[in-house]
Coordinates of C-alpha atoms and ligand atoms in Angstrom, one line a residue:
M1 CA -15.5 -35.8 -45.0
A2 CA -13.5 -37.0 -48.0
V3 CA -11.0 -34.7 -49.7
A4 CA -12.5 -33.1 -52.8
A5 CA -10.9 -34.3 -56.0
P6 CA -9.2 -31.4 -57.8
V7 CA -10.8 -30.0 -61.0
R8 CA -8.3 -31.1 -63.7
A9 CA -9.1 -32.4 -67.1
T10 CA -7.4 -35.2 -68.9
V11 CA -6.4 -35.4 -72.6
R12 CA -5.5 -38.8 -73.9
L13 CA -2.8 -38.8 -76.5
T14 CA -2.3 -42.5 -77.4
S15 CA -3.3 -46.0 -76.6
A16 CA 0.2 -47.4 -77.1
C17 CA 2.2 -48.4 -74.0
N18 CA 5.7 -49.9 -73.4
N19 CA 4.7 -51.6 -70.1
R20 CA 2.4 -54.6 -69.7
C21 CA 0.9 -53.8 -66.3
L22 CA -1.2 -56.7 -65.1
F23 CA -4.0 -54.4 -63.8
C24 CA -4.0 -52.0 -66.7
C25 CA -7.6 -50.7 -66.9
Q26 CA -7.0 -48.9 -70.2
D27 CA -5.9 -52.0 -72.2
G28 CA -8.3 -52.4 -75.1
L29 CA -9.3 -48.7 -75.4
E30 CA -10.0 -47.6 -78.9
A31 CA -7.2 -45.7 -80.6
G32 CA -9.4 -43.0 -82.1
L33 CA -8.6 -39.7 -80.4
P34 CA -9.9 -36.2 -80.9
A35 CA -7.5 -33.6 -82.3
V36 CA -5.5 -32.2 -79.4
E37 CA -5.9 -28.5 -80.4
E38 CA -9.6 -29.0 -80.7
R39 CA -9.9 -30.6 -77.3
L40 CA -7.8 -28.0 -75.7
R41 CA -10.0 -25.2 -77.1
A42 CA -13.1 -27.0 -75.8
L43 CA -11.7 -27.4 -72.3
R44 CA -10.6 -23.7 -72.1
A45 CA -14.1 -22.7 -73.3
E46 CA -15.5 -24.7 -70.3
G47 CA -13.2 -22.8 -68.0
V48 CA -10.9 -25.7 -67.2
A49 CA -7.6 -24.3 -65.9
E50 CA -5.4 -27.5 -65.4
L51 CA -4.9 -30.7 -67.4
T52 CA -3.0 -33.9 -67.6
F53 CA -2.0 -35.7 -70.7
T54 CA -2.6 -39.4 -70.4
G55 CA -2.3 -42.6 -72.5
G56 CA -1.5 -45.4 -72.9
E57 CA 1.9 -44.0 -72.4
P58 CA 1.9 -40.4 -73.6
T59 CA 5.7 -40.1 -73.8
L60 CA 5.4 -42.6 -76.8
H61 CA 3.4 -39.9 -78.7
E62 CA 5.7 -37.9 -80.9
G63 CA 3.5 -34.8 -80.4
L64 CA 3.7 -34.7 -76.6
V65 CA 6.1 -31.8 -76.3
A66 CA 4.1 -29.8 -78.8
A67 CA 0.9 -30.6 -77.0
V68 CA 2.3 -29.4 -73.7
A69 CA 3.4 -26.1 -75.4
A70 CA 0.0 -25.8 -77.0
A71 CA -1.8 -26.3 -73.7
R72 CA 0.3 -23.6 -72.0
A73 CA -0.3 -21.3 -75.0
A74 CA -4.0 -21.9 -74.7
G75 CA -3.9 -20.6 -71.1
F76 CA -3.8 -23.8 -68.9
A77 CA -2.0 -22.8 -65.7
A78 CA -0.8 -26.3 -64.9
V79 CA 0.0 -29.0 -67.4
G80 CA 1.0 -32.5 -66.3
V81 CA 1.7 -35.9 -67.9
Q82 CA 0.9 -39.4 -66.6
T83 CA 3.8 -41.7 -67.3
N84 CA 5.3 -45.0 -66.5
G85 CA 8.7 -43.2 -66.5
A86 CA 10.4 -45.4 -69.0
R87 CA 11.2 -42.4 -71.3
L88 CA 10.9 -39.7 -68.7
E89 CA 14.7 -39.2 -68.2
A90 CA 15.2 -38.6 -71.9
Q91 CA 12.2 -36.3 -72.3
A92 CA 12.0 -34.3 -69.0
A93 CA 14.1 -31.4 -70.2
A94 CA 12.2 -30.8 -73.4
L95 CA 8.8 -31.2 -71.6
K96 CA 9.9 -28.7 -68.9
A97 CA 11.0 -26.3 -71.6
A98 CA 7.6 -26.6 -73.3
G99 CA 5.9 -25.6 -70.0
L100 CA 5.2 -28.9 -68.2
T101 CA 4.5 -28.3 -64.5
D102 CA 4.1 -31.7 -63.1
V103 CA 4.6 -35.5 -63.6
H104 CA 2.4 -38.3 -62.4
V105 CA 4.1 -41.6 -62.2
S106 CA 3.0 -45.2 -61.3
L107 CA 5.2 -47.0 -58.8
H108 CA 4.0 -50.3 -57.5
G109 CA 6.8 -51.3 -55.0
A110 CA 9.8 -50.0 -53.2
A111 CA 12.0 -52.8 -54.8
A112 CA 12.6 -53.6 -58.5
A113 CA 11.3 -57.1 -58.1
V114 CA 7.9 -55.9 -56.9
H115 CA 7.5 -53.1 -59.4
D116 CA 8.8 -55.0 -62.4
Y117 CA 6.5 -57.9 -61.6
H118 CA 3.5 -55.6 -61.8
T119 CA 4.6 -53.8 -65.0
G120 CA 5.8 -56.9 -66.8
V121 CA 9.0 -55.2 -67.9
E122 CA 12.4 -55.9 -66.3
G123 CA 14.3 -52.7 -65.7
S124 CA 11.1 -50.5 -65.5
F125 CA 11.8 -49.7 -61.8
A126 CA 15.3 -48.5 -62.5
A127 CA 14.2 -46.4 -65.5
L128 CA 11.4 -44.9 -63.4
E129 CA 13.7 -43.9 -60.6
R130 CA 16.0 -42.2 -63.1
G131 CA 13.0 -40.4 -64.6
I132 CA 11.8 -39.1 -61.3
G133 CA 15.3 -37.9 -60.5
A134 CA 15.5 -36.0 -63.8
A135 CA 12.1 -34.5 -63.3
R136 CA 12.9 -33.4 -59.7
A137 CA 16.3 -32.0 -60.8
L138 CA 14.3 -29.7 -63.2
G139 CA 12.0 -28.6 -60.5
L140 CA 8.9 -30.5 -61.8
A141 CA 6.4 -31.6 -59.1
V142 CA 6.0 -35.4 -59.0
A143 CA 3.0 -37.3 -57.8
A144 CA 2.9 -41.1 -57.6
T145 CA 0.2 -43.7 -57.7
T146 CA 0.6 -47.2 -56.3
V147 CA -2.0 -49.8 -57.4
V148 CA -2.7 -52.0 -54.4
T149 CA -2.8 -55.6 -55.6
R150 CA -2.9 -59.1 -54.1
S151 CA 0.8 -59.2 -54.8
N152 CA 2.1 -56.0 -53.2
F153 CA -0.3 -55.1 -50.4
R154 CA 2.0 -56.8 -47.7
V155 CA 5.0 -54.8 -48.9
L156 CA 3.6 -51.2 -49.1
S157 CA 5.1 -49.8 -45.9
P158 CA 8.7 -49.2 -47.3
L159 CA 7.2 -47.1 -50.2
P160 CA 6.6 -43.8 -48.3
R161 CA 10.3 -43.5 -47.4
S162 CA 11.4 -44.3 -51.0
L163 CA 9.0 -41.8 -52.4
H164 CA 10.0 -39.2 -49.8
A165 CA 13.7 -39.8 -50.6
L166 CA 12.9 -39.4 -54.4
G167 CA 11.3 -36.0 -53.7
V168 CA 7.7 -37.1 -54.6
S169 CA 5.2 -34.5 -53.4
A170 CA 2.0 -36.6 -53.2
W171 CA 1.0 -40.3 -53.1
L172 CA -2.2 -42.2 -54.0
L173 CA -2.9 -45.8 -52.9
E174 CA -5.4 -47.1 -55.4
L175 CA -7.4 -50.3 -55.4
P176 CA -7.6 -51.8 -58.9
R177 CA -10.4 -50.9 -61.2
H178 CA -12.4 -53.7 -62.8
A179 CA -11.6 -52.8 -66.4
G180 CA -9.2 -53.5 -69.2
R181 CA -6.6 -56.2 -68.4
A182 CA -7.6 -56.3 -64.7
A183 CA -11.1 -57.6 -65.5
P184 CA -10.2 -61.1 -66.7
A185 CA -7.4 -61.3 -64.1
F186 CA -9.7 -60.2 -61.2
D187 CA -8.8 -63.1 -58.8
R188 CA -5.1 -62.6 -59.5
V189 CA -5.1 -58.9 -59.1
V190 CA -7.9 -57.7 -56.7
P191 CA -7.2 -58.1 -53.0
R192 CA -9.8 -58.5 -50.3
L193 CA -10.4 -55.2 -48.6
G194 CA -10.3 -56.8 -45.2
L195 CA -6.7 -58.0 -45.9
A196 CA -5.2 -55.2 -47.9
V197 CA -6.6 -52.1 -46.4
P198 CA -4.9 -52.4 -43.0
F199 CA -1.5 -52.6 -44.8
A200 CA -2.5 -49.7 -47.0
L201 CA -3.5 -47.6 -44.0
H202 CA -0.2 -48.5 -42.2
A203 CA 1.7 -47.2 -45.2
L204 CA -0.5 -44.2 -45.4
D205 CA 0.2 -43.4 -41.8
V206 CA 4.0 -43.7 -42.4
A207 CA 3.6 -41.4 -45.4
L208 CA 1.7 -38.8 -43.5
K209 CA 4.2 -38.8 -40.6
L210 CA 6.9 -38.1 -43.2
G211 CA 4.9 -35.1 -44.4
L212 CA 4.0 -36.8 -47.8
A213 CA 0.5 -35.7 -48.8
S214 CA -1.2 -39.1 -49.2
F215 CA -4.6 -40.4 -50.2
I216 CA -6.5 -43.7 -50.8
R217 CA -9.0 -44.4 -53.6
G218 CA -11.3 -47.4 -54.1
A219 CA -12.0 -48.3 -50.4
P220 CA -15.3 -47.6 -48.7
L221 CA -15.3 -45.2 -45.8
C222 CA -16.1 -47.9 -43.2
A223 CA -12.8 -49.6 -44.1
L224 CA -10.7 -46.5 -43.4
G225 CA -11.4 -45.7 -39.7
P226 CA -9.5 -42.5 -38.7
Y227 CA -8.1 -42.2 -42.2
A228 CA -11.5 -41.6 -43.9
S229 CA -10.4 -38.0 -44.4
R230 CA -7.8 -39.2 -46.9
A231 CA -10.3 -40.9 -49.2
L232 CA -10.7 -40.0 -52.8
F233 CA -13.6 -41.3 -54.9
D234 CA -13.9 -42.0 -58.6
G235 CA -17.3 -43.2 -59.4
R236 CA -17.3 -46.8 -58.0
K237 CA -20.6 -46.7 -56.4
A238 CA -22.1 -50.0 -55.4
F239 CA -23.5 -50.7 -51.9
G240 CA -24.6 -53.8 -50.2
G241 CA -27.5 -54.6 -47.9
R242 CA -25.2 -53.9 -44.9
C243 CA -25.1 -50.3 -46.1
D244 CA -28.8 -49.8 -45.4
G245 CA -29.2 -47.0 -42.9
C246 CA -25.5 -46.2 -42.9
A247 CA -25.0 -42.6 -41.8
A248 CA -21.9 -42.3 -44.0
R249 CA -23.5 -43.4 -47.2
A250 CA -24.0 -39.9 -48.7
G251 CA -20.3 -39.2 -48.6
C252 CA -19.1 -42.8 -49.3
G253 CA -17.8 -44.1 -52.6
G254 CA -18.8 -47.7 -51.8
V255 CA -17.1 -50.4 -53.8
E256 CA -17.3 -51.8 -57.3
A257 CA -20.3 -53.8 -58.2
V258 CA -18.1 -56.7 -59.4
Y259 CA -16.3 -56.8 -56.0
L260 CA -19.7 -57.1 -54.3
A261 CA -20.8 -59.8 -56.6
R262 CA -17.6 -61.8 -56.1
F263 CA -17.1 -61.3 -52.3
G264 CA -20.4 -60.0 -50.9
D265 CA -20.8 -57.2 -48.5
G266 CA -19.5 -58.9 -45.3
E267 CA -16.6 -56.4 -45.1
L268 CA -18.9 -53.3 -45.1
N269 CA -20.0 -51.9 -41.8
A270 CA -22.8 -49.3 -41.6
R271 CA -21.9 -46.4 -39.4
A272 CA -24.1 -44.8 -36.8
A273 CA -24.6 -41.1 -37.0
A274 CA -22.8 -40.7 -33.6
E275 CA -19.7 -42.2 -35.1
L276 CA -19.6 -39.6 -37.7
A277 CA -20.0 -36.6 -35.4
P278 CA -17.6 -33.9 -36.4
L279 CA -14.4 -34.0 -34.4
D280 CA -14.9 -30.5 -33.0
A281 CA -18.3 -31.7 -31.6
L282 CA -16.6 -34.6 -29.8
A283 CA -13.7 -32.4 -28.7
R284 CA -16.2 -30.1 -26.9
L285 CA -17.0 -33.0 -24.6
F286 CA -13.7 -32.6 -22.8
V287 CA -14.6 -29.6 -20.7
G288 CA -11.8 -29.9 -18.1
P289 CA -12.0 -30.4 -14.3
G290 CA -13.7 -27.1 -13.5
P291 CA -12.3 -24.6 -10.8
L292 CA -8.8 -25.3 -9.6
H293 CA -7.5 -24.9 -6.0
A294 CA -5.0 -22.0 -6.2
V295 CA -1.5 -22.6 -5.0
E296 CA 0.3 -20.2 -2.6
A297 CA 1.8 -17.3 -4.4
G298 CA 5.5 -17.5 -4.7
H299 CA 5.7 -21.3 -4.5
V300 CA 8.3 -22.0 -7.2
H301 CA 10.1 -25.3 -7.9
P302 CA 13.8 -24.9 -8.4
S303 CA 15.1 -24.9 -11.9
P304 CA 16.7 -28.1 -13.1
A305 CA 20.2 -26.6 -12.7
A306 CA 19.5 -25.7 -9.0
A307 CA 18.0 -29.1 -8.4
R308 CA 21.1 -30.8 -9.7
E309 CA 23.3 -28.9 -7.2
A310 CA 21.2 -30.2 -4.3
L311 CA 21.3 -33.8 -5.4
P312 CA 24.1 -36.2 -4.4
L313 CA 26.6 -36.8 -7.2
L314 CA 26.9 -40.2 -8.6
G315 CA 30.3 -41.7 -9.4
K316 CA 33.5 -42.7 -7.6
V317 CA 33.3 -42.1 -3.8
K318 CA 35.9 -39.5 -2.8
P319 CA 38.0 -40.0 0.4
A320 CA 36.7 -38.0 3.4
A321 CA 38.7 -34.9 2.9
Q322 CA 39.1 -34.0 6.6
E323 CA 40.2 -37.5 7.7
V324 CA 42.7 -38.6 5.0
A325 CA 44.8 -36.2 3.1
P326 CA 45.3 -37.1 -0.6
G327 CA 48.6 -39.2 -0.9
A328 CA 48.8 -40.0 2.8
A329 CA 50.2 -43.5 3.7
K330 CA 47.7 -46.2 4.4
K331 CA 47.4 -47.1 8.0
S332 CA 47.3 -50.6 9.5
G333 CA 44.7 -52.0 11.8
D334 CA 46.7 -50.7 14.9
A335 CA 46.1 -47.2 13.8
L336 CA 42.4 -47.7 14.8
K337 CA 43.6 -47.1 18.4
E338 CA 44.5 -43.6 17.4
I339 CA 41.2 -42.9 15.7
L340 CA 38.8 -44.8 17.9
P341 CA 40.5 -45.5 21.3
Q342 CA 37.2 -46.3 22.9
L343 CA 37.1 -49.6 21.0
F344 CA 40.2 -50.8 22.9
E345 CA 39.2 -49.7 26.4
R346 CA 38.3 -52.6 28.7
G347 CA 35.2 -52.1 30.7
Ligands
LIG1 S1 -21.4 -49.4 -44.9 FE1 -21.7 -49.0 -47.0 S2 -22.3 -46.8 -47.2 FE2 -21.5 -47.2 -45.1 S3 -19.3 -46.6 -45.1 FE3 -19.4 -48.8 -45.6 S4 -19.6 -49.0 -47.8 FE4 -20.0 -46.9 -47.3

């Protein structure tokens, strides 16, 4: 069963951005945006309790701090901002003072060369690290998304330790969306699932072992094996002929239609219902060996300390205490006659 996506609304503040990410799925969006106050009122009327300001890059919008304050005043319990981090260091304190609760950054590699290649801006990695540091120093929660591309999927595994060290609370590995700038660059950006997902799952496993809450979005359930419980879905919903009869289909996000058209469905693998049996049903199969032969009462193995006393000690052999006193002069071969006279008796 996939993790349910949290109920949190988004409010887009701007289409402008100071990065040039090669997979940007918002590139080309219309600039026309509804008035923020009006949108906030509508969301509260719908009962929405949390929201995230998005862009473009919302820190470029001069009304961001006021929008955060307005959202808190309108009663939103949690208010976040999605950001590439370029201006986060400079704005974190004002945003926190206005009531911001969390920051959602995009980090596409554990090294500057990888991240900056994806953003198209030299120095974006260093600025983002400073921004995360500033946000964490103020007590803001930080979540991070890594877009898994043809260029970074082989170098995902160092990311969990970097994110953990930076104090990031949650991580999402996301396959690119076929939209915006990513659409014409499909072959440059979109990796084959069969190649990229194993690397992504290895990184996911490292992250989970570090205690970093981690998820993956954009991969079908049949590609995720034991990590299917970490899947998030976002409306990509195309299925191939190999999905026919798949027992997982009702809970599967499938793949994007463009991916299927480009690569076919050869990487999809219908699941039998038995494979999807709940873990507790499978665990019930291990019933144990049945009655045990009782051991005699009072049979107790010695403690490790007692066992050590009974074992021979390793190390330098000591002289036999009763035969040679410490410091006694060494004896020559003739002295053997005193010790073993029988050796010298003639038969
Ligand atoms: S075979 Fe199709 S429906 Fe089944 S898990 Fe894979 S993508 Fe989903």
